[in-house]
PDB file of C-alpha atoms in Angstrom:
ATOM      1  CA  UNK A  29      26.796   4.831   1.962  1.00  0.00           C
ATOM      2  CA  UNK A  30      23.482   6.150   3.496  1.00  0.00           C
ATOM      3  CA  UNK A  31      20.411   4.299   2.449  1.00  0.00           C
ATOM      4  CA  UNK A  32      18.535   5.567  -0.746  1.00  0.00           C
ATOM      5  CA  UNK A  33      14.746   5.735  -0.435  1.00  0.00           C
ATOM      6  CA  UNK A  34      12.367   5.699  -3.449  1.00  0.00           C
ATOM      7  CA  UNK A  35       8.903   6.782  -2.536  1.00  0.00           C
ATOM      8  CA  UNK A  36       5.901   6.898  -4.758  1.00  0.00           C
ATOM      9  CA  UNK A  37       2.849   9.397  -4.294  1.00  0.00           C
ATOM     10  CA  UNK A  38       4.418  12.014  -2.208  1.00  0.00           C
ATOM     11  CA  UNK A  39       2.144  14.866  -2.833  1.00  0.00           C
ATOM     12  CA  UNK A  40      -0.159  14.128   0.131  1.00  0.00           C
ATOM     13  CA  UNK A  41      -0.768  11.699   2.936  1.00  0.00           C
ATOM     14  CA  UNK A  42       1.600   8.931   3.948  1.00  0.00           C
ATOM     15  CA  UNK A  43       4.044   9.749   1.004  1.00  0.00           C
ATOM     16  CA  UNK A  44       4.483  13.342   2.016  1.00  0.00           C
ATOM     17  CA  UNK A  45       4.819  12.588   5.875  1.00  0.00           C
ATOM     18  CA  UNK A  46       7.331   9.686   5.102  1.00  0.00           C
ATOM     19  CA  UNK A  47       9.516  11.791   2.779  1.00  0.00           C
ATOM     20  CA  UNK A  48       9.628  14.565   5.242  1.00  0.00           C
ATOM     21  CA  UNK A  49      10.693  12.209   8.136  1.00  0.00           C
ATOM     22  CA  UNK A  50      13.193  10.360   6.098  1.00  0.00           C
ATOM     23  CA  UNK A  51      14.860  13.593   4.729  1.00  0.00           C
ATOM     24  CA  UNK A  52      15.065  14.812   8.206  1.00  0.00           C
ATOM     25  CA  UNK A  53      16.930  11.683   9.308  1.00  0.00           C
ATOM     26  CA  UNK A  54      19.684  12.352   6.711  1.00  0.00           C
ATOM     27  CA  UNK A  55      18.818   9.676   4.129  1.00  0.00           C
ATOM     28  CA  UNK A  56      18.953  10.079   0.365  1.00  0.00           C
ATOM     29  CA  UNK A  57      15.400  10.342  -0.981  1.00  0.00           C
ATOM     30  CA  UNK A  58      13.788  10.214  -4.444  1.00  0.00           C
ATOM     31  CA  UNK A  59      10.490  11.987  -3.927  1.00  0.00           C
ATOM     32  CA  UNK A  60       7.911  11.363  -6.568  1.00  0.00           C
ATOM     33  CA  UNK A  61       4.627  12.594  -7.731  1.00  0.00           C
ATOM     34  CA  UNK A  62       2.612  12.954 -10.924  1.00  0.00           C
ATOM     35  CA  UNK A  63       3.443  16.741 -10.863  1.00  0.00           C
ATOM     36  CA  UNK A  64       6.849  17.819  -9.392  1.00  0.00           C
ATOM     37  CA  UNK A  65       5.471  21.169  -8.535  1.00  0.00           C
ATOM     38  CA  UNK A  66       3.548  19.490  -5.745  1.00  0.00           C
ATOM     39  CA  UNK A  67       6.766  18.127  -4.034  1.00  0.00           C
ATOM     40  CA  UNK A  68       9.513  20.798  -4.767  1.00  0.00           C
ATOM     41  CA  UNK A  69       8.884  22.205  -1.284  1.00  0.00           C
ATOM     42  CA  UNK A  70       9.719  18.781   0.265  1.00  0.00           C
ATOM     43  CA  UNK A  71      13.296  18.777  -1.333  1.00  0.00           C
ATOM     44  CA  UNK A  72      14.324  22.447  -1.549  1.00  0.00           C
ATOM     45  CA  UNK A  73      15.911  22.161   1.935  1.00  0.00           C
ATOM     46  CA  UNK A  74      17.834  19.050   1.051  1.00  0.00           C
ATOM     47  CA  UNK A  75      19.656  19.779  -2.297  1.00  0.00           C
ATOM     48  CA  UNK A  76      22.379  17.255  -1.516  1.00  0.00           C
ATOM     49  CA  UNK A  77      20.228  14.267  -0.434  1.00  0.00           C
ATOM     50  CA  UNK A  78      16.814  14.657  -2.252  1.00  0.00           C
ATOM     51  CA  UNK A  79      15.507  14.922  -5.784  1.00  0.00           C
ATOM     52  CA  UNK A  80      12.001  15.405  -7.053  1.00  0.00           C
ATOM     53  CA  UNK A  81      10.998  13.168  -9.950  1.00  0.00           C
ATOM     54  CA  UNK A  82       7.799  13.161 -11.957  1.00  0.00           C
ATOM     55  CA  UNK A  83       6.080   9.745 -11.730  1.00  0.00           C
ATOM     56  CA  UNK A  84       2.660   8.445 -12.696  1.00  0.00           C
ATOM     57  CA  UNK A  85       2.707   4.816 -11.810  1.00  0.00           C
ATOM     58  CA  UNK A  86       0.308   3.908 -14.663  1.00  0.00           C
ATOM     59  CA  UNK A  87       2.894   5.074 -17.258  1.00  0.00           C
ATOM     60  CA  UNK A  88       5.769   2.547 -17.845  1.00  0.00           C
ATOM     61  CA  UNK A  89       8.009   5.151 -19.377  1.00  0.00           C
ATOM     62  CA  UNK A  90       7.891   7.450 -16.423  1.00  0.00           C
ATOM     63  CA  UNK A  91       8.579   4.383 -14.084  1.00  0.00           C
ATOM     64  CA  UNK A  92      11.629   3.470 -16.060  1.00  0.00           C
ATOM     65  CA  UNK A  93      12.893   7.022 -16.324  1.00  0.00           C
ATOM     66  CA  UNK A  94      12.313   7.568 -12.564  1.00  0.00           C
ATOM     67  CA  UNK A  95      14.396   4.511 -11.708  1.00  0.00           C
ATOM     68  CA  UNK A  96      17.076   5.366 -14.252  1.00  0.00           C
ATOM     69  CA  UNK A  97      17.499   8.928 -12.712  1.00  0.00           C
ATOM     70  CA  UNK A  98      17.745   7.300  -9.255  1.00  0.00           C
ATOM     71  CA  UNK A  99      20.531   5.001 -10.309  1.00  0.00           C
ATOM     72  CA  UNK A 100      22.371   7.761 -12.125  1.00  0.00           C
ATOM     73  CA  UNK A 101      22.134   9.991  -9.093  1.00  0.00           C
ATOM     74  CA  UNK A 102      22.670   7.736  -6.238  1.00  0.00           C
ATOM     75  CA  UNK A 103      23.728   4.276  -7.735  1.00  0.00           C
ATOM     76  CA  UNK A 104      21.294   2.087  -5.674  1.00  0.00           C
ATOM     77  CA  UNK A 105      17.818   1.939  -4.292  1.00  0.00           C
ATOM     78  CA  UNK A 106      17.696   0.420  -0.692  1.00  0.00           C
ATOM     79  CA  UNK A 107      14.002   1.087   0.324  1.00  0.00           C
ATOM     80  CA  UNK A 108      11.150   1.273  -2.004  1.00  0.00           C
ATOM     81  CA  UNK A 109       7.933   2.626  -0.633  1.00  0.00           C
ATOM     82  CA  UNK A 110       4.833   1.832  -2.919  1.00  0.00           C
ATOM     83  CA  UNK A 111       2.549   4.402  -1.505  1.00  0.00           C
ATOM     84  CA  UNK A 112       0.692   5.808  -4.671  1.00  0.00           C
ATOM     85  CA  UNK A 113      -3.048   4.799  -4.542  1.00  0.00           C
ATOM     86  CA  UNK A 114      -6.553   6.000  -4.721  1.00  0.00           C
ATOM     87  CA  UNK A 115      -9.922   5.070  -3.247  1.00  0.00           C
ATOM     88  CA  UNK A 116     -13.352   4.729  -4.566  1.00  0.00           C
ATOM     89  CA  UNK A 117     -16.688   4.692  -2.789  1.00  0.00           C
ATOM     90  CA  UNK A 118     -19.461   2.395  -4.078  1.00  0.00           C
ATOM     91  CA  UNK A 119     -21.542  -0.717  -3.257  1.00  0.00           C
ATOM     92  CA  UNK A 120     -20.314  -3.525  -5.473  1.00  0.00           C
ATOM     93  CA  UNK A 121     -23.387  -3.434  -7.705  1.00  0.00           C
ATOM     94  CA  UNK A 122     -23.103   0.423  -7.963  1.00  0.00           C
ATOM     95  CA  UNK A 123     -19.562   0.383  -9.062  1.00  0.00           C
ATOM     96  CA  UNK A 124     -18.547   1.752 -12.351  1.00  0.00           C
ATOM     97  CA  UNK A 125     -16.247  -0.286 -14.426  1.00  0.00           C
ATOM     98  CA  UNK A 126     -14.117   2.664 -15.637  1.00  0.00           C
ATOM     99  CA  UNK A 127     -13.526   3.860 -12.032  1.00  0.00           C
ATOM    100  CA  UNK A 128     -12.789   0.422 -10.769  1.00  0.00           C
ATOM    101  CA  UNK A 129     -10.188  -0.414 -13.676  1.00  0.00           C
ATOM    102  CA  UNK A 130      -8.505   3.090 -12.896  1.00  0.00           C
ATOM    103  CA  UNK A 131      -8.172   2.081  -9.283  1.00  0.00           C
ATOM    104  CA  UNK A 132      -6.619  -1.249 -10.151  1.00  0.00           C
ATOM    105  CA  UNK A 133      -4.302   0.363 -12.623  1.00  0.00           C
ATOM    106  CA  UNK A 134      -2.838   2.484  -9.894  1.00  0.00           C
ATOM    107  CA  UNK A 135      -3.246   0.452  -6.644  1.00  0.00           C
ATOM    108  CA  UNK A 136      -2.169  -2.954  -8.161  1.00  0.00           C
ATOM    109  CA  UNK A 137      -0.738  -2.874 -11.566  1.00  0.00           C
ATOM    110  CA  UNK A 138       1.275   0.362 -10.967  1.00  0.00           C
ATOM    111  CA  UNK A 139       2.533  -0.916  -7.792  1.00  0.00           C
ATOM    112  CA  UNK A 140       3.471  -4.176  -9.341  1.00  0.00           C
ATOM    113  CA  UNK A 141       5.353  -2.331 -12.328  1.00  0.00           C
ATOM    114  CA  UNK A 142       7.406  -0.092  -9.902  1.00  0.00           C
ATOM    115  CA  UNK A 143       8.445  -3.309  -8.124  1.00  0.00           C
ATOM    116  CA  UNK A 144       9.584  -4.946 -11.344  1.00  0.00           C
ATOM    117  CA  UNK A 145      11.577  -1.959 -12.319  1.00  0.00           C
ATOM    118  CA  UNK A 146      13.329  -1.691  -9.037  1.00  0.00           C
ATOM    119  CA  UNK A 147      14.030  -5.389  -8.292  1.00  0.00           C
ATOM    120  CA  UNK A 148      16.946  -6.026 -10.757  1.00  0.00           C
ATOM    121  CA  UNK A 149      18.881  -3.361  -8.853  1.00  0.00           C
ATOM    122  CA  UNK A 150      18.068  -4.907  -5.487  1.00  0.00           C
ATOM    123  CA  UNK A 151      18.821  -8.540  -6.732  1.00  0.00           C
ATOM    124  CA  UNK A 152      22.194  -7.396  -7.993  1.00  0.00           C
ATOM    125  CA  UNK A 153      23.136  -6.101  -4.588  1.00  0.00           C
ATOM    126  CA  UNK A 154      21.441  -8.810  -2.680  1.00  0.00           C
ATOM    127  CA  UNK A 155      19.820  -6.241  -0.311  1.00  0.00           C
ATOM    128  CA  UNK A 156      16.759  -3.973  -0.186  1.00  0.00           C
ATOM    129  CA  UNK A 157      13.375  -3.422   1.617  1.00  0.00           C
ATOM    130  CA  UNK A 158      10.178  -3.110  -0.249  1.00  0.00           C
ATOM    131  CA  UNK A 159       7.277  -1.567   1.774  1.00  0.00           C
ATOM    132  CA  UNK A 160       3.803  -1.767  -0.067  1.00  0.00           C
ATOM    133  CA  UNK A 161       1.052   0.318   1.422  1.00  0.00           C
ATOM    134  CA  UNK A 162      -2.011  -1.851   1.716  1.00  0.00           C
ATOM    135  CA  UNK A 163      -4.789  -1.272   4.220  1.00  0.00           C
ATOM    136  CA  UNK A 164      -6.550  -2.990   7.035  1.00  0.00           C
ATOM    137  CA  UNK A 165      -9.262  -3.094   4.176  1.00  0.00           C
ATOM    138  CA  UNK A 166      -6.808  -5.587   2.534  1.00  0.00           C
ATOM    139  CA  UNK A 167      -7.452  -7.921   5.410  1.00  0.00           C
ATOM    140  CA  UNK A 168     -10.942  -7.264   6.435  1.00  0.00           C
ATOM    141  CA  UNK A 169     -13.690  -5.912   3.999  1.00  0.00           C
ATOM    142  CA  UNK A 170     -16.247  -3.207   4.501  1.00  0.00           C
ATOM    143  CA  UNK A 171     -19.433  -2.238   2.767  1.00  0.00           C
ATOM    144  CA  UNK A 172     -19.177   0.585   0.270  1.00  0.00           C
ATOM    145  CA  UNK A 173     -15.482   0.071  -0.589  1.00  0.00           C
ATOM    146  CA  UNK A 174     -15.593  -3.533  -2.079  1.00  0.00           C
ATOM    147  CA  UNK A 175     -13.539  -2.983  -5.048  1.00  0.00           C
ATOM    148  CA  UNK A 176     -11.044  -0.748  -3.093  1.00  0.00           C
ATOM    149  CA  UNK A 177     -10.880  -3.822  -0.730  1.00  0.00           C
ATOM    150  CA  UNK A 178     -10.210  -5.917  -3.683  1.00  0.00           C
ATOM    151  CA  UNK A 179      -7.158  -3.786  -4.754  1.00  0.00           C
ATOM    152  CA  UNK A 180      -5.655  -4.113  -1.274  1.00  0.00           C
ATOM    153  CA  UNK A 181      -6.314  -7.775  -0.859  1.00  0.00           C
ATOM    154  CA  UNK A 182      -4.443  -8.074  -4.219  1.00  0.00           C
ATOM    155  CA  UNK A 183      -1.563  -6.016  -2.881  1.00  0.00           C
ATOM    156  CA  UNK A 184      -1.519  -8.239   0.282  1.00  0.00           C
ATOM    157  CA  UNK A 185      -1.494 -11.464  -1.880  1.00  0.00           C
ATOM    158  CA  UNK A 186       1.214 -10.238  -4.250  1.00  0.00           C
ATOM    159  CA  UNK A 187       3.363  -8.976  -1.428  1.00  0.00           C
ATOM    160  CA  UNK A 188       3.240 -12.164   0.543  1.00  0.00           C
ATOM    161  CA  UNK A 189       4.216 -14.244  -2.661  1.00  0.00           C
ATOM    162  CA  UNK A 190       6.945 -11.624  -3.416  1.00  0.00           C
ATOM    163  CA  UNK A 191       8.337 -11.930   0.213  1.00  0.00           C
ATOM    164  CA  UNK A 192       8.763 -15.812  -0.257  1.00  0.00           C
ATOM    165  CA  UNK A 193      10.490 -15.203  -3.596  1.00  0.00           C
ATOM    166  CA  UNK A 194      13.119 -12.644  -2.718  1.00  0.00           C
ATOM    167  CA  UNK A 195      13.815 -13.373   1.050  1.00  0.00           C
ATOM    168  CA  UNK A 196      16.517 -15.886  -0.008  1.00  0.00           C
ATOM    169  CA  UNK A 197      18.092 -13.062  -2.170  1.00  0.00           C
ATOM    170  CA  UNK A 198      18.448 -10.715   0.877  1.00  0.00           C
ATOM    171  CA  UNK A 199      15.497  -8.508   0.150  1.00  0.00           C
ATOM    172  CA  UNK A 200      12.842  -7.761   2.708  1.00  0.00           C
ATOM    173  CA  UNK A 201       9.138  -7.162   1.887  1.00  0.00           C
ATOM    174  CA  UNK A 202       6.587  -5.539   4.444  1.00  0.00           C
ATOM    175  CA  UNK A 203       3.031  -5.113   3.816  1.00  0.00           C
ATOM    176  CA  UNK A 204       1.757  -1.884   5.652  1.00  0.00           C
ATOM    177  CA  UNK A 205      -1.797  -2.187   6.849  1.00  0.00           C
ATOM    178  CA  UNK A 206      -3.063   1.221   8.252  1.00  0.00           C
ATOM    179  CA  UNK A 207      -6.502   1.895   9.639  1.00  0.00           C
ATOM    180  CA  UNK A 208      -7.949   5.578   9.617  1.00  0.00           C
ATOM    181  CA  UNK A 209      -5.331   8.180   9.327  1.00  0.00           C
ATOM    182  CA  UNK A 210      -5.523  11.854   8.917  1.00  0.00           C
ATOM    183  CA  UNK A 211      -4.564  11.884   5.238  1.00  0.00           C
ATOM    184  CA  UNK A 212      -6.645  13.049   2.275  1.00  0.00           C
ATOM    185  CA  UNK A 213      -7.605   9.446   1.253  1.00  0.00           C
ATOM    186  CA  UNK A 214     -11.299   9.881   2.482  1.00  0.00           C
ATOM    187  CA  UNK A 215     -11.348  13.567   1.227  1.00  0.00           C
ATOM    188  CA  UNK A 216     -10.944  14.814  -2.272  1.00  0.00           C
ATOM    189  CA  UNK A 217      -8.741  11.839  -3.252  1.00  0.00           C
ATOM    190  CA  UNK A 218     -11.498   9.340  -3.288  1.00  0.00           C
ATOM    191  CA  UNK A 219     -14.401   9.431  -5.829  1.00  0.00           C
ATOM    192  CA  UNK A 220     -18.061   8.421  -5.172  1.00  0.00           C
ATOM    193  CA  UNK A 221     -20.131   6.397  -7.572  1.00  0.00           C
ATOM    194  CA  UNK A 222     -22.719   8.357  -9.631  1.00  0.00           C
ATOM    195  CA  UNK A 223     -24.998   5.280  -9.386  1.00  0.00           C
ATOM    196  CA  UNK A 224     -27.392   4.952  -6.558  1.00  0.00           C
ATOM    197  CA  UNK A 225     -29.383   1.860  -5.508  1.00  0.00           C
ATOM    198  CA  UNK A 226     -31.627   2.631  -2.527  1.00  0.00           C
ATOM    199  CA  UNK A 227     -31.404  -0.890  -1.114  1.00  0.00           C
ATOM    200  CA  UNK A 228     -27.845  -0.276  -0.117  1.00  0.00           C
ATOM    201  CA  UNK A 229     -28.753   2.817   1.880  1.00  0.00           C
ATOM    202  CA  UNK A 230     -28.194   1.242   5.318  1.00  0.00           C
ATOM    203  CA  UNK A 231     -25.044  -0.692   4.365  1.00  0.00           C
ATOM    204  CA  UNK A 232     -22.757   0.737   1.719  1.00  0.00           C
ATOM    205  CA  UNK A 233     -24.080   4.247   1.758  1.00  0.00           C
ATOM    206  CA  UNK A 234     -24.029   4.453   5.573  1.00  0.00           C
ATOM    207  CA  UNK A 235     -20.470   3.437   5.676  1.00  0.00           C
ATOM    208  CA  UNK A 236     -19.446   5.692   2.949  1.00  0.00           C
ATOM    209  CA  UNK A 237     -21.125   8.550   4.781  1.00  0.00           C
ATOM    210  CA  UNK A 238     -19.351   7.481   7.980  1.00  0.00           C
ATOM    211  CA  UNK A 239     -15.906   7.563   6.241  1.00  0.00           C
ATOM    212  CA  UNK A 240     -16.503  10.802   4.608  1.00  0.00           C
ATOM    213  CA  UNK A 241     -17.717  12.434   7.832  1.00  0.00           C
ATOM    214  CA  UNK A 242     -14.663  10.932   9.703  1.00  0.00           C
ATOM    215  CA  UNK A 243     -12.214  12.652   7.337  1.00  0.00           C
ATOM    216  CA  UNK A 244      -9.989  14.942   9.302  1.00  0.00           C
ATOM    217  CA  UNK A 245     -10.671  13.527  12.587  1.00  0.00           C
ATOM    218  CA  UNK A 246      -9.208  10.010  12.304  1.00  0.00           C
ATOM    219  CA  UNK A 247      -7.134   8.796  15.247  1.00  0.00           C
ATOM    220  CA  UNK A 248      -4.071   7.937  13.076  1.00  0.00           C
ATOM    221  CA  UNK A 249      -1.080  10.239  13.069  1.00  0.00           C
ATOM    222  CA  UNK A 250       0.695  10.199   9.629  1.00  0.00           C
ATOM    223  CA  UNK A 251       3.899  11.350  11.176  1.00  0.00           C
ATOM    224  CA  UNK A 252       3.886   8.626  13.819  1.00  0.00           C
ATOM    225  CA  UNK A 253       3.174   6.185  10.997  1.00  0.00           C
ATOM    226  CA  UNK A 254       6.128   7.471   9.026  1.00  0.00           C
ATOM    227  CA  UNK A 255       8.431   6.952  12.130  1.00  0.00           C
ATOM    228  CA  UNK A 256       7.095   3.409  12.439  1.00  0.00           C
ATOM    229  CA  UNK A 257       7.886   2.609   8.758  1.00  0.00           C
ATOM    230  CA  UNK A 258      11.375   4.023   9.146  1.00  0.00           C
ATOM    231  CA  UNK A 259      11.885   2.013  12.344  1.00  0.00           C
ATOM    232  CA  UNK A 260      11.167  -1.365  10.647  1.00  0.00           C
ATOM    233  CA  UNK A 261      13.608  -0.432   7.837  1.00  0.00           C
ATOM    234  CA  UNK A 262      16.298  -0.134  10.398  1.00  0.00           C
ATOM    235  CA  UNK A 263      15.733  -3.330  12.185  1.00  0.00           C
ATOM    236  CA  UNK A 264      17.403  -6.563  11.251  1.00  0.00           C
ATOM    237  CA  UNK A 265      14.333  -8.753  11.003  1.00  0.00           C
ATOM    238  CA  UNK A 266      11.341  -6.580   9.872  1.00  0.00           C
ATOM    239  CA  UNK A 267       7.784  -8.063   9.844  1.00  0.00           C
ATOM    240  CA  UNK A 268       6.086  -9.290   6.826  1.00  0.00           C
ATOM    241  CA  UNK A 269       2.863  -7.343   7.999  1.00  0.00           C
ATOM    242  CA  UNK A 270       2.815  -4.250   9.985  1.00  0.00           C
ATOM    243  CA  UNK A 271      -0.636  -2.996  11.191  1.00  0.00           C
ATOM    244  CA  UNK A 272      -0.666   0.720  11.910  1.00  0.00           C
ATOM    245  CA  UNK A 273      -3.418   2.182  14.264  1.00  0.00           C
ATOM    246  CA  UNK A 274      -5.225   0.692  17.115  1.00  0.00           C
ATOM    247  CA  UNK A 275      -8.313   0.225  14.843  1.00  0.00           C
ATOM    248  CA  UNK A 276      -6.238  -1.925  12.429  1.00  0.00           C
ATOM    249  CA  UNK A 277      -5.114  -4.172  15.374  1.00  0.00           C
ATOM    250  CA  UNK A 278      -8.825  -4.506  16.381  1.00  0.00           C
ATOM    251  CA  UNK A 279     -10.081  -5.158  12.960  1.00  0.00           C
ATOM    252  CA  UNK A 280      -7.389  -7.770  12.169  1.00  0.00           C
ATOM    253  CA  UNK A 281      -8.051  -9.583  15.460  1.00  0.00           C
ATOM    254  CA  UNK A 282     -11.772  -9.597  14.785  1.00  0.00           C
ATOM    255  CA  UNK A 283     -11.076 -11.068  11.457  1.00  0.00           C
ATOM    256  CA  UNK A 284      -8.972 -13.864  12.891  1.00  0.00           C
ATOM    257  CA  UNK A 285     -11.811 -14.731  15.214  1.00  0.00           C
ATOM    258  CA  UNK A 286     -14.282 -14.895  12.310  1.00  0.00           C
ATOM    259  CA  UNK A 287     -11.954 -17.161  10.259  1.00  0.00           C
ATOM    260  CA  UNK A 288     -11.350 -19.366  13.283  1.00  0.00           C
ATOM    261  CA  UNK A 289     -15.085 -19.758  13.919  1.00  0.00           C
ATOM    262  CA  UNK A 290     -15.850 -20.652  10.316  1.00  0.00           C
ATOM    263  CA  UNK A 291     -12.876 -22.990  10.057  1.00  0.00           C
ATOM    264  CA  UNK A 292     -13.895 -24.807  13.266  1.00  0.00           C
ATOM    265  CA  UNK A 293     -17.496 -24.937  12.628  1.00  0.00           C
ATOM    266  CA  UNK A 294     -17.297 -26.421   9.245  1.00  0.00           C
ATOM    267  CA  UNK A 295     -14.144 -28.440   9.724  1.00  0.00           C
ATOM    268  CA  UNK A 296     -15.913 -31.834   9.163  1.00  0.00           C
ATOM    269  CA  UNK A 297     -17.381 -30.656   5.915  1.00  0.00           C
ATOM    270  CA  UNK A 298     -14.026 -29.238   4.849  1.00  0.00           C
ATOM    271  CA  UNK A 299     -12.104 -32.358   5.478  1.00  0.00           C
ATOM    272  CA  UNK A 300     -14.873 -34.469   3.891  1.00  0.00           C
ATOM    273  CA  UNK A 301     -14.197 -32.795   0.549  1.00  0.00           C
ATOM    274  CA  UNK A 302     -11.128 -34.942   0.012  1.00  0.00           C
ATOM    275  CA  UNK A 303     -10.976 -38.469  -1.351  1.00  0.00           C
ATOM    276  CA  UNK A 304     -11.594 -41.047   1.294  1.00  0.00           C
ATOM    277  CA  UNK A 305      -8.495 -42.233   2.864  1.00  0.00           C
ATOM    278  CA  UNK A 306      -7.459 -45.700   1.840  1.00  0.00           C
ATOM    279  CA  UNK A 307      -8.298 -48.299   4.526  1.00  0.00           C
ATOM    280  CA  UNK A 308      -5.140 -49.891   5.951  1.00  0.00           C
TER     281      UNK A 308
END
């Protein structure tokens, strides 16, 4: 049987591009969004291989219903794409608790709940592949998006632990870490704080302005990203982490260099925090 894909957040961005490409390749696809009207156009040309399902990842009943519908229709879930997510622009001190909690509910807890709902079916078949959409901002932080970074660091950490838990069960996990792509993430999808602290004008505000101004002209191509994600699901040994975009690779390498410098510079102090070794 052809693989069955379950993709969250398909109304825009990576989710829409990925659903389009996966359907074109002939796979079975469960295309989800908070409003099915936003995704019906994606599945109308594929009535035998695609279904549109309503899914708000913050609602447990909708998660359970979406998974149940999938199993009843296709009998299995082979590839889970956790793509649903939002952004929020604010310096850490400016950040509003309600907006931060909303972002964590979607980006972290919603993702985790979908994984927990799907895993029993993957474990039963001893196969499957989970792709969690994180960000280069889950490896390297930037001013003005600190709490967004925190959600993506959480996705990265959760995914790495999950990888170690389920690999012996025949299930793969990949963390997708994109840089700037021409999606709507930096457009209407991400909110700005209503709090303004002038001291952050040259750091957080500047970066927020740069990101907003860059929207629509990012170098990343969502279609090429979708093809890359499909490619790793078709390989025997997929990576734990897949960077997408040249800027993501540059950023990750810069972070590695920064870590190496700090580790080496302070190695004596680091090792000195242990109890002294007993003398022979």
